[in-house]
Amino acid sequence: MQKIIILDFGSQTTQLIGRRVRELDTFCEIMPYNKFPKDDPEVIGVILSGSPYSVHDPEAFKVDLSQFVGRLPVLGICYGAQFISHTLGGKVEKADSREYGRANLQTVDTTNPLFKGFEQNSQVWMSHGDTITAIPGDFKVIGSTADVTNAAFASTTQPVWAVQFHPEVYHTLQGKTLLKNFVVDICGSRQEWSAASFVDSTVAELKAQLGQDRVILGLSGGVDSSVAAVLLNRAIGQNLTCIFVDHGMLRKNEFTQVMDDYRCLGLNVIGVDASEKFFSDLAGVTDPEQKRKIIGRDFVEVFNAEAKKITDAKWLAQGTIYPDRIESLNITGKVIKSHHNVGGLPKEMHLQLCEPLKWLFKDEVRRVGRQLGMPEHLITRHPFPGPGLAVRILGDITPEKVRILQDADDIYVRGLREYVDTDGDTLYNKVWQAGAILLSTVRSVGVMGDERTYEHPVALRAVTSTDAMTADWAHLPYDFMAKVSNEIINKVRGVNRVCYDISSKPPATIEWE
């Protein structure tokens, strides 16, 4: 299959470039800047990402452009553009002031194929400390802003283009047009990558890979593992056994509801209620990292004990998606963070690993779910942390605290699903992730009737995002907030105050622990 290679120089928006290319029904692969696949005949173009470095930094990432310049179409973005200029004979210097934020392309050469269909004075997004003061001799300027003369330039002898702005971000209003011009018109993508083609090819590959082998899949109730299960079920049917572990910290009635959903989908599912073990092992533990480790350890123990009963299993399937694998290694190969779906299998399981979604971004997983005919409430389900409500309860975990938070969270999330905004969509569909947090280490004074209360506050969290790498707090309507707050305080025993978290990521994280 045709593919675009995106060479990652460490930009925070590299994944966004990938998602934009996939939106053009074109497969792409994000690779470290120094791992270009020299002998892959399916590569039709190369994009160089931005970077936190200056091209003049001693530790700046460098690539041998001769591997692809002159052989494949190339697009440099931000640092990628500066690196092309710096390497091929241009000049990159420190800008008098950091060029960051909105700018307008006041001069655009719309006869150049990269800017076909562009409007003059189109808004773009800048984010760089250096600027290109001179372009290489065989290049010409094709786009300028009031402050940046060399905002876009192209080679007159080879298929090389470079832009100092970020076409992948939302604030570059015609960024999708620019990327389409490059990927489809310049590189010649046949736009064969789609949810339907992915389902057909993946089912065929799974049948060939797995044959009549038995496969075990750990379900979480989330969209990734659910789509992976339905995809595998289509390929191997009852040779797939799914295990859904209830650690006692799921949302209210979630275990029963999700089990019913899975059975309706025709999946072979084993439900395990292990809540007593988890609560016992978490008793008195307040440190967030220790809570996560205990839950992770117990989950593996419970899952393995159940999996060992399936003596003829040869494969373990996981809902690993593409960002999981990108985030787990940085471009130097050093681990940034461990991920629950990445890092190998317990040796004692003696199973091979199957990851049918490993090339998909989250929005692509949802499109595949719709292609498979899954119910919309499973597909649009918000992300939910693996440790569940344990990382939304500050302090130690008890069944009573979980009960309080489940009740408050249920009122909040149900309210988001029921509130229809002025555009006809629900608040739930507009929000990337939402949930309640119990501040169980804090008590506040309140008055209910004629009595003084001394109970816990609950904080509500809702964020908007595209990939969870960055997130902004959701500006929910006041009338909705008033109704939800009133309902929680009136109906949930143990809560007498409701707050709303208006922190963005960064500097805050989405979850509190």
PDB file of N, CA and C in Angstrom, residues 246-255 275 279 384 388-390 392-393 398-414 435-438 458 488 491-493 495:
ATOM      1  N   ASP A 246     -13.528  -6.910  36.552  1.00  0.00           N
ATOM      2  CA  ASP A 246     -14.111  -5.812  37.324  1.00  0.00           C
ATOM      3  C   ASP A 246     -13.284  -5.623  38.592  1.00  0.00           C
ATOM      4  N   HIS A 247     -12.534  -4.510  38.653  1.00  0.00           N
ATOM      5  CA  HIS A 247     -11.715  -4.254  39.849  1.00  0.00           C
ATOM      6  C   HIS A 247     -12.485  -3.464  40.907  1.00  0.00           C
ATOM      7  N   GLY A 248     -13.764  -3.238  40.662  1.00  0.00           N
ATOM      8  CA  GLY A 248     -14.602  -2.574  41.655  1.00  0.00           C
ATOM      9  C   GLY A 248     -14.616  -1.070  41.537  1.00  0.00           C
ATOM     10  N   MET A 249     -13.834  -0.514  40.601  1.00  0.00           N
ATOM     11  CA  MET A 249     -13.724   0.935  40.484  1.00  0.00           C
ATOM     12  C   MET A 249     -14.144   1.425  39.107  1.00  0.00           C
ATOM     13  N   LEU A 250     -15.050   0.669  38.492  1.00  0.00           N
ATOM     14  CA  LEU A 250     -15.662   1.101  37.251  1.00  0.00           C
ATOM     15  C   LEU A 250     -16.758   2.121  37.552  1.00  0.00           C
ATOM     16  N   ARG A 251     -17.330   2.692  36.496  1.00  0.00           N
ATOM     17  CA  ARG A 251     -18.439   3.608  36.702  1.00  0.00           C
ATOM     18  C   ARG A 251     -19.679   2.842  37.169  1.00  0.00           C
ATOM     19  N   LYS A 252     -20.678   3.569  37.624  1.00  0.00           N
ATOM     20  CA  LYS A 252     -21.879   2.971  38.189  1.00  0.00           C
ATOM     21  C   LYS A 252     -22.552   2.030  37.173  1.00  0.00           C
ATOM     22  N   ASN A 253     -22.782   0.794  37.595  1.00  0.00           N
ATOM     23  CA  ASN A 253     -23.451  -0.247  36.795  1.00  0.00           C
ATOM     24  C   ASN A 253     -22.703  -0.592  35.510  1.00  0.00           C
ATOM     25  N   GLU A 254     -21.445  -0.172  35.401  1.00  0.00           N
ATOM     26  CA  GLU A 254     -20.720  -0.330  34.142  1.00  0.00           C
ATOM     27  C   GLU A 254     -20.441  -1.791  33.813  1.00  0.00           C
ATOM     28  N   PHE A 255     -20.087  -2.578  34.813  1.00  0.00           N
ATOM     29  CA  PHE A 255     -19.741  -3.972  34.556  1.00  0.00           C
ATOM     30  C   PHE A 255     -20.911  -4.708  33.905  1.00  0.00           C
ATOM     31  N   SER A 275     -13.424  -7.427  42.668  1.00  0.00           N
ATOM     32  CA  SER A 275     -13.398  -6.179  43.423  1.00  0.00           C
ATOM     33  C   SER A 275     -12.934  -6.382  44.862  1.00  0.00           C
ATOM     34  N   PHE A 279      -9.940  -4.090  46.545  1.00  0.00           N
ATOM     35  CA  PHE A 279     -10.196  -3.231  47.706  1.00  0.00           C
ATOM     36  C   PHE A 279      -9.322  -3.636  48.892  1.00  0.00           C
ATOM     37  N   PHE A 384     -11.297   6.292  29.489  1.00  0.00           N
ATOM     38  CA  PHE A 384     -11.446   6.068  30.925  1.00  0.00           C
ATOM     39  C   PHE A 384     -10.165   5.418  31.426  1.00  0.00           C
ATOM     40  N   GLY A 388      -9.356   3.110  36.698  1.00  0.00           N
ATOM     41  CA  GLY A 388     -10.725   3.517  36.979  1.00  0.00           C
ATOM     42  C   GLY A 388     -10.818   4.674  37.959  1.00  0.00           C
ATOM     43  N   LEU A 389     -11.827   4.628  38.814  1.00  0.00           N
ATOM     44  CA  LEU A 389     -12.086   5.717  39.747  1.00  0.00           C
ATOM     45  C   LEU A 389     -11.037   5.821  40.843  1.00  0.00           C
ATOM     46  N   ALA A 390     -10.147   4.840  40.935  1.00  0.00           N
ATOM     47  CA  ALA A 390      -9.085   4.896  41.952  1.00  0.00           C
ATOM     48  C   ALA A 390      -8.199   6.126  41.779  1.00  0.00           C
ATOM     49  N   ARG A 392      -9.300   8.886  40.565  1.00  0.00           N
ATOM     50  CA  ARG A 392     -10.172  10.049  40.685  1.00  0.00           C
ATOM     51  C   ARG A 392     -10.676  10.207  42.123  1.00  0.00           C
ATOM     52  N   ILE A 393     -10.069   9.455  43.028  1.00  0.00           N
ATOM     53  CA  ILE A 393     -10.339   9.595  44.459  1.00  0.00           C
ATOM     54  C   ILE A 393      -9.034   9.997  45.131  1.00  0.00           C
ATOM     55  N   THR A 398     -11.885   3.219  49.459  1.00  0.00           N
ATOM     56  CA  THR A 398     -12.807   2.358  50.200  1.00  0.00           C
ATOM     57  C   THR A 398     -14.054   2.161  49.346  1.00  0.00           C
ATOM     58  N   PRO A 399     -14.796   1.068  49.558  1.00  0.00           N
ATOM     59  CA  PRO A 399     -16.039   0.881  48.812  1.00  0.00           C
ATOM     60  C   PRO A 399     -17.015   2.048  48.965  1.00  0.00           C
ATOM     61  N   GLU A 400     -17.076   2.663  50.159  1.00  0.00           N
ATOM     62  CA  GLU A 400     -17.987   3.776  50.363  1.00  0.00           C
ATOM     63  C   GLU A 400     -17.583   4.991  49.530  1.00  0.00           C
ATOM     64  N   LYS A 401     -16.294   5.290  49.468  1.00  0.00           N
ATOM     65  CA  LYS A 401     -15.842   6.418  48.641  1.00  0.00           C
ATOM     66  C   LYS A 401     -16.127   6.163  47.170  1.00  0.00           C
ATOM     67  N   VAL A 402     -15.935   4.921  46.735  1.00  0.00           N
ATOM     68  CA  VAL A 402     -16.240   4.581  45.345  1.00  0.00           C
ATOM     69  C   VAL A 402     -17.734   4.753  45.080  1.00  0.00           C
ATOM     70  N   ARG A 403     -18.571   4.360  46.045  1.00  0.00           N
ATOM     71  CA  ARG A 403     -20.018   4.527  45.903  1.00  0.00           C
ATOM     72  C   ARG A 403     -20.388   5.996  45.742  1.00  0.00           C
ATOM     73  N   ILE A 404     -19.790   6.860  46.556  1.00  0.00           N
ATOM     74  CA  ILE A 404     -20.064   8.301  46.472  1.00  0.00           C
ATOM     75  C   ILE A 404     -19.690   8.833  45.090  1.00  0.00           C
ATOM     76  N   LEU A 405     -18.483   8.470  44.641  1.00  0.00           N
ATOM     77  CA  LEU A 405     -18.016   8.989  43.358  1.00  0.00           C
ATOM     78  C   LEU A 405     -18.814   8.406  42.195  1.00  0.00           C
ATOM     79  N   GLN A 406     -19.153   7.134  42.258  1.00  0.00           N
ATOM     80  CA  GLN A 406     -19.970   6.542  41.197  1.00  0.00           C
ATOM     81  C   GLN A 406     -21.300   7.282  41.054  1.00  0.00           C
ATOM     82  N   ASP A 407     -21.948   7.597  42.176  1.00  0.00           N
ATOM     83  CA  ASP A 407     -23.238   8.288  42.128  1.00  0.00           C
ATOM     84  C   ASP A 407     -23.093   9.686  41.537  1.00  0.00           C
ATOM     85  N   ALA A 408     -22.065  10.422  41.976  1.00  0.00           N
ATOM     86  CA  ALA A 408     -21.845  11.782  41.473  1.00  0.00           C
ATOM     87  C   ALA A 408     -21.477  11.752  39.986  1.00  0.00           C
ATOM     88  N   ASP A 409     -20.590  10.845  39.623  1.00  0.00           N
ATOM     89  CA  ASP A 409     -20.138  10.729  38.240  1.00  0.00           C
ATOM     90  C   ASP A 409     -21.291  10.341  37.318  1.00  0.00           C
ATOM     91  N   ASP A 410     -22.163   9.462  37.796  1.00  0.00           N
ATOM     92  CA  ASP A 410     -23.295   9.018  36.984  1.00  0.00           C
ATOM     93  C   ASP A 410     -24.239  10.181  36.675  1.00  0.00           C
ATOM     94  N   ILE A 411     -24.501  11.014  37.663  1.00  0.00           N
ATOM     95  CA  ILE A 411     -25.359  12.188  37.442  1.00  0.00           C
ATOM     96  C   ILE A 411     -24.720  13.121  36.416  1.00  0.00           C
ATOM     97  N   TYR A 412     -23.410  13.331  36.559  1.00  0.00           N
ATOM     98  CA  TYR A 412     -22.674  14.244  35.673  1.00  0.00           C
ATOM     99  C   TYR A 412     -22.653  13.735  34.231  1.00  0.00           C
ATOM    100  N   VAL A 413     -22.227  12.502  34.036  1.00  0.00           N
ATOM    101  CA  VAL A 413     -22.090  11.965  32.675  1.00  0.00           C
ATOM    102  C   VAL A 413     -23.460  11.797  32.019  1.00  0.00           C
ATOM    103  N   ARG A 414     -24.442  11.346  32.792  1.00  0.00           N
ATOM    104  CA  ARG A 414     -25.798  11.218  32.246  1.00  0.00           C
ATOM    105  C   ARG A 414     -26.324  12.592  31.818  1.00  0.00           C
ATOM    106  N   GLY A 435     -15.418  13.551  33.742  1.00  0.00           N
ATOM    107  CA  GLY A 435     -15.606  12.706  34.908  1.00  0.00           C
ATOM    108  C   GLY A 435     -15.583  13.527  36.181  1.00  0.00           C
ATOM    109  N   ALA A 436     -15.999  12.904  37.258  1.00  0.00           N
ATOM    110  CA  ALA A 436     -16.000  13.554  38.568  1.00  0.00           C
ATOM    111  C   ALA A 436     -14.811  13.059  39.385  1.00  0.00           C
ATOM    112  N   ILE A 437     -14.317  13.920  40.274  1.00  0.00           N
ATOM    113  CA  ILE A 437     -13.195  13.594  41.164  1.00  0.00           C
ATOM    114  C   ILE A 437     -13.658  13.823  42.596  1.00  0.00           C
ATOM    115  N   LEU A 438     -13.400  12.856  43.454  1.00  0.00           N
ATOM    116  CA  LEU A 438     -13.780  12.973  44.860  1.00  0.00           C
ATOM    117  C   LEU A 438     -12.583  13.450  45.676  1.00  0.00           C
ATOM    118  N   VAL A 458     -16.820  17.551  45.540  1.00  0.00           N
ATOM    119  CA  VAL A 458     -16.582  16.835  44.286  1.00  0.00           C
ATOM    120  C   VAL A 458     -16.166  17.858  43.242  1.00  0.00           C
ATOM    121  N   ILE A 488     -26.329  16.700  42.215  1.00  0.00           N
ATOM    122  CA  ILE A 488     -25.320  15.938  42.958  1.00  0.00           C
ATOM    123  C   ILE A 488     -25.437  16.203  44.455  1.00  0.00           C
ATOM    124  N   LYS A 491     -28.700  14.620  45.887  1.00  0.00           N
ATOM    125  CA  LYS A 491     -28.940  13.182  45.774  1.00  0.00           C
ATOM    126  C   LYS A 491     -27.789  12.296  46.244  1.00  0.00           C
ATOM    127  N   VAL A 492     -26.574  12.828  46.335  1.00  0.00           N
ATOM    128  CA  VAL A 492     -25.431  11.980  46.680  1.00  0.00           C
ATOM    129  C   VAL A 492     -25.051  12.194  48.142  1.00  0.00           C
ATOM    130  N   ARG A 493     -25.276  11.180  48.948  1.00  0.00           N
ATOM    131  CA  ARG A 493     -24.908  11.253  50.357  1.00  0.00           C
ATOM    132  C   ARG A 493     -23.390  11.334  50.496  1.00  0.00           C
ATOM    133  N   VAL A 495     -21.667  14.332  49.898  1.00  0.00           N
ATOM    134  CA  VAL A 495     -21.168  15.460  49.107  1.00  0.00           C
ATOM    135  C   VAL A 495     -22.001  16.700  49.434  1.00  0.00           C
TER     136      VAL A 495
END
